[in-house]
mmCIF file of C-alpha atoms in Angstrom:
data_model
loop_
_atom_site.group_PDB
_atom_site.id
_atom_site.type_symbol
_atom_site.label_atom_id
_atom_site.label_comp_id
_atom_site.label_asym_id
_atom_site.label_seq_id
_atom_site.Cartn_x
_atom_site.Cartn_y
_atom_site.Cartn_z
ATOM 1 C CA UNK A 1 106.777 154.863 287.239
ATOM 2 C CA UNK A 2 106.171 152.139 284.639
ATOM 3 C CA UNK A 3 107.668 148.788 286.054
ATOM 4 C CA UNK A 4 107.843 147.125 282.670
ATOM 5 C CA UNK A 5 110.462 149.590 281.567
ATOM 6 C CA UNK A 6 112.499 149.681 284.739
ATOM 7 C CA UNK A 7 112.338 145.962 284.990
ATOM 8 C CA UNK A 8 115.594 145.117 282.993
ATOM 9 C CA UNK A 9 117.452 147.565 284.949
ATOM 10 C CA UNK A 10 116.206 145.863 288.262
ATOM 11 C CA UNK A 11 116.498 141.916 287.426
ATOM 12 C CA UNK A 12 118.840 139.678 286.040
ATOM 13 C CA UNK A 13 117.544 137.618 283.644
ATOM 14 C CA UNK A 14 114.040 140.106 283.252
ATOM 15 C CA UNK A 15 111.014 138.361 282.137
ATOM 16 C CA UNK A 16 108.065 140.603 281.341
ATOM 17 C CA UNK A 17 105.476 138.499 282.459
ATOM 18 C CA UNK A 18 107.037 138.774 285.893
ATOM 19 C CA UNK A 19 104.825 142.542 285.908
ATOM 20 C CA UNK A 20 101.974 143.214 287.706
ATOM 21 C CA UNK A 21 100.397 146.458 287.970
ATOM 22 C CA UNK A 22 102.096 147.205 291.421
ATOM 23 C CA UNK A 23 104.641 144.224 291.936
ATOM 24 C CA UNK A 24 106.638 142.126 290.157
ATOM 25 C CA UNK A 25 106.937 138.474 290.952
ATOM 26 C CA UNK A 26 110.174 137.224 291.904
ATOM 27 C CA UNK A 27 111.044 133.161 291.183
ATOM 28 C CA UNK A 28 113.035 130.098 292.644
ATOM 29 C CA UNK A 29 116.775 130.057 291.903
ATOM 30 C CA UNK A 30 118.358 126.638 291.569
ATOM 31 C CA UNK A 31 119.142 126.490 295.635
ATOM 32 C CA UNK A 32 117.703 126.071 299.074
ATOM 33 C CA UNK A 33 119.092 125.979 302.169
ATOM 34 C CA UNK A 34 117.822 123.446 304.546
ATOM 35 C CA UNK A 35 118.266 123.919 308.237
ATOM 36 C CA UNK A 36 119.154 120.229 309.470
ATOM 37 C CA UNK A 37 117.937 119.301 312.892
ATOM 38 C CA UNK A 38 120.042 116.189 313.353
ATOM 39 C CA UNK A 39 123.470 117.675 312.503
ATOM 40 C CA UNK A 40 122.473 120.684 313.950
ATOM 41 C CA UNK A 41 123.306 122.872 311.187
ATOM 42 C CA UNK A 42 122.404 123.738 307.456
ATOM 43 C CA UNK A 43 122.748 122.495 304.217
ATOM 44 C CA UNK A 44 122.866 123.589 301.116
ATOM 45 C CA UNK A 45 121.002 122.155 298.202
ATOM 46 C CA UNK A 46 121.155 122.534 294.560
ATOM 47 C CA UNK A 47 117.634 121.943 293.658
ATOM 48 C CA UNK A 48 117.369 123.948 289.815
ATOM 49 C CA UNK A 49 117.387 120.206 287.677
ATOM 50 C CA UNK A 50 114.579 118.655 290.260
ATOM 51 C CA UNK A 51 111.222 118.080 288.506
ATOM 52 C CA UNK A 52 107.705 116.696 289.685
ATOM 53 C CA UNK A 53 108.740 112.975 288.990
ATOM 54 C CA UNK A 54 111.526 113.624 291.287
ATOM 55 C CA UNK A 55 110.572 116.533 294.097
ATOM 56 C CA UNK A 56 112.235 117.280 297.034
ATOM 57 C CA UNK A 57 110.159 117.099 299.989
ATOM 58 C CA UNK A 58 109.797 119.475 302.849
ATOM 59 C CA UNK A 59 109.294 117.922 305.614
ATOM 60 C CA UNK A 60 106.152 119.325 308.087
ATOM 61 C CA UNK A 61 107.648 122.616 309.809
ATOM 62 C CA UNK A 62 111.138 122.196 308.132
ATOM 63 C CA UNK A 63 112.190 126.102 308.285
ATOM 64 C CA UNK A 64 114.502 126.713 304.836
ATOM 65 C CA UNK A 65 115.860 129.388 303.019
ATOM 66 C CA UNK A 66 114.993 130.292 299.429
ATOM 67 C CA UNK A 67 117.041 132.073 296.731
ATOM 68 C CA UNK A 68 115.950 134.375 293.754
ATOM 69 C CA UNK A 69 116.566 133.141 290.416
ATOM 70 C CA UNK A 70 116.917 136.648 289.766
ATOM 71 C CA UNK A 71 119.879 139.170 290.622
ATOM 72 C CA UNK A 72 118.004 142.005 291.973
ATOM 73 C CA UNK A 73 119.074 145.845 292.214
ATOM 74 C CA UNK A 74 117.687 148.311 293.992
ATOM 75 C CA UNK A 75 117.571 151.572 292.075
ATOM 76 C CA UNK A 76 118.742 155.032 294.659
ATOM 77 C CA UNK A 77 115.941 156.713 296.002
ATOM 78 C CA UNK A 78 113.821 153.538 296.532
ATOM 79 C CA UNK A 79 113.345 150.331 298.707
ATOM 80 C CA UNK A 80 112.353 147.177 298.528
ATOM 81 C CA UNK A 81 109.566 144.508 300.198
ATOM 82 C CA UNK A 82 109.034 141.205 299.140
ATOM 83 C CA UNK A 83 105.545 139.616 300.275
ATOM 84 C CA UNK A 84 105.086 135.928 299.883
ATOM 85 C CA UNK A 85 102.380 135.184 296.990
ATOM 86 C CA UNK A 86 99.258 134.431 298.616
ATOM 87 C CA UNK A 87 98.523 130.952 296.513
ATOM 88 C CA UNK A 88 101.506 129.886 298.331
ATOM 89 C CA UNK A 89 100.218 130.823 301.791
ATOM 90 C CA UNK A 90 96.952 129.127 301.031
ATOM 91 C CA UNK A 91 99.468 125.345 300.414
ATOM 92 C CA UNK A 92 101.107 125.858 303.833
ATOM 93 C CA UNK A 93 103.912 128.237 302.948
ATOM 94 C CA UNK A 94 104.706 131.356 305.887
ATOM 95 C CA UNK A 95 107.366 133.210 305.878
ATOM 96 C CA UNK A 96 109.497 135.524 308.279
ATOM 97 C CA UNK A 97 109.265 139.365 307.639
ATOM 98 C CA UNK A 98 113.332 140.213 306.864
ATOM 99 C CA UNK A 99 112.812 140.556 302.963
ATOM 100 C CA UNK A 100 113.916 144.309 302.845
ATOM 101 C CA UNK A 101 116.820 145.594 300.633
ATOM 102 C CA UNK A 102 118.284 149.262 301.115
ATOM 103 C CA UNK A 103 118.572 151.641 298.210
ATOM 104 C CA UNK A 104 121.901 150.906 295.993
ATOM 105 C CA UNK A 105 121.301 146.789 297.195
ATOM 106 C CA UNK A 106 122.518 144.490 294.439
ATOM 107 C CA UNK A 107 122.590 140.472 294.544
ATOM 108 C CA UNK A 108 120.354 137.471 295.006
ATOM 109 C CA UNK A 109 117.484 137.304 297.325
ATOM 110 C CA UNK A 110 117.068 134.926 299.882
ATOM 111 C CA UNK A 111 113.767 134.588 301.775
ATOM 112 C CA UNK A 112 113.056 133.050 304.851
ATOM 113 C CA UNK A 113 110.333 129.637 304.501
ATOM 114 C CA UNK A 114 108.081 127.537 306.400
ATOM 115 C CA UNK A 115 106.392 124.702 306.107
ATOM 116 C CA UNK A 116 103.381 125.118 308.722
ATOM 117 C CA UNK A 117 101.508 121.924 307.169
ATOM 118 C CA UNK A 118 101.180 118.425 309.395
ATOM 119 C CA UNK A 119 102.693 117.234 306.282
ATOM 120 C CA UNK A 120 105.136 116.753 303.519
ATOM 121 C CA UNK A 121 105.168 119.507 300.640
ATOM 122 C CA UNK A 122 106.534 119.205 297.035
ATOM 123 C CA UNK A 123 109.220 122.207 296.880
ATOM 124 C CA UNK A 124 107.671 124.606 294.065
ATOM 125 C CA UNK A 125 111.307 125.637 292.191
ATOM 126 C CA UNK A 126 109.507 127.024 289.249
ATOM 127 C CA UNK A 127 106.764 128.856 290.790
ATOM 128 C CA UNK A 128 106.689 132.561 291.020
ATOM 129 C CA UNK A 129 107.323 132.748 295.053
ATOM 130 C CA UNK A 130 106.894 135.891 296.291
ATOM 131 C CA UNK A 131 106.051 140.212 294.901
ATOM 132 C CA UNK A 132 108.463 142.732 295.228
ATOM 133 C CA UNK A 133 107.097 146.218 295.871
ATOM 134 C CA UNK A 134 108.749 149.705 295.827
ATOM 135 C CA UNK A 135 108.621 152.111 298.038
ATOM 136 C CA UNK A 136 109.739 155.542 297.274
ATOM 137 C CA UNK A 137 111.819 157.611 299.887
ATOM 138 C CA UNK A 138 112.234 160.824 300.558
ATOM 139 C CA UNK A 139 115.756 161.378 300.791
ATOM 140 C CA UNK A 140 118.669 159.895 298.565
ATOM 141 C CA UNK A 141 120.977 157.599 299.855
ATOM 142 C CA UNK A 142 124.575 158.899 299.935
ATOM 143 C CA UNK A 143 126.554 157.011 302.036
ATOM 144 C CA UNK A 144 125.395 153.145 302.202
ATOM 145 C CA UNK A 145 125.779 152.682 306.025
ATOM 146 C CA UNK A 146 123.619 155.213 307.363
ATOM 147 C CA UNK A 147 120.588 152.518 307.767
ATOM 148 C CA UNK A 148 117.522 155.071 308.105
ATOM 149 C CA UNK A 149 115.205 154.983 305.631
ATOM 150 C CA UNK A 150 112.354 157.653 304.813
ATOM 151 C CA UNK A 151 109.331 155.921 303.563
ATOM 152 C CA UNK A 152 107.345 158.323 301.392
ATOM 153 C CA UNK A 153 103.645 157.260 301.441
ATOM 154 C CA UNK A 154 100.617 158.509 299.292
#
């Protein structure tokens, strides 16, 4: 199916430049949630107006949650999987593999990231940070509480 034609139904805001041959890029949103070891908890930080002149530094081994700029809608008959862009992995970012959305899911996505460098890393708030890949399902989901996914391969 044509991702450019589906794009406006899947993402808000939609930008055609995000569409790749087999995936759609997602961008970093205005908020991150940072693990704070000193406070033994989490802090939600607005980063939407930070620029290169006033960056947010991520500590070595610091774990954070990053919201997507786009609101995501997963159509019935599909499930969505996200992968960190390889360009960010080469800069020392790593992400957990818990970025899966079932059919009918709607909202802002959250990606788990960790700075695996031995030095501080600048937060990349305007970057594309992950790829959105679709999995067509064998069956349509009629009960959103049913957590079975039959993925169609081939």
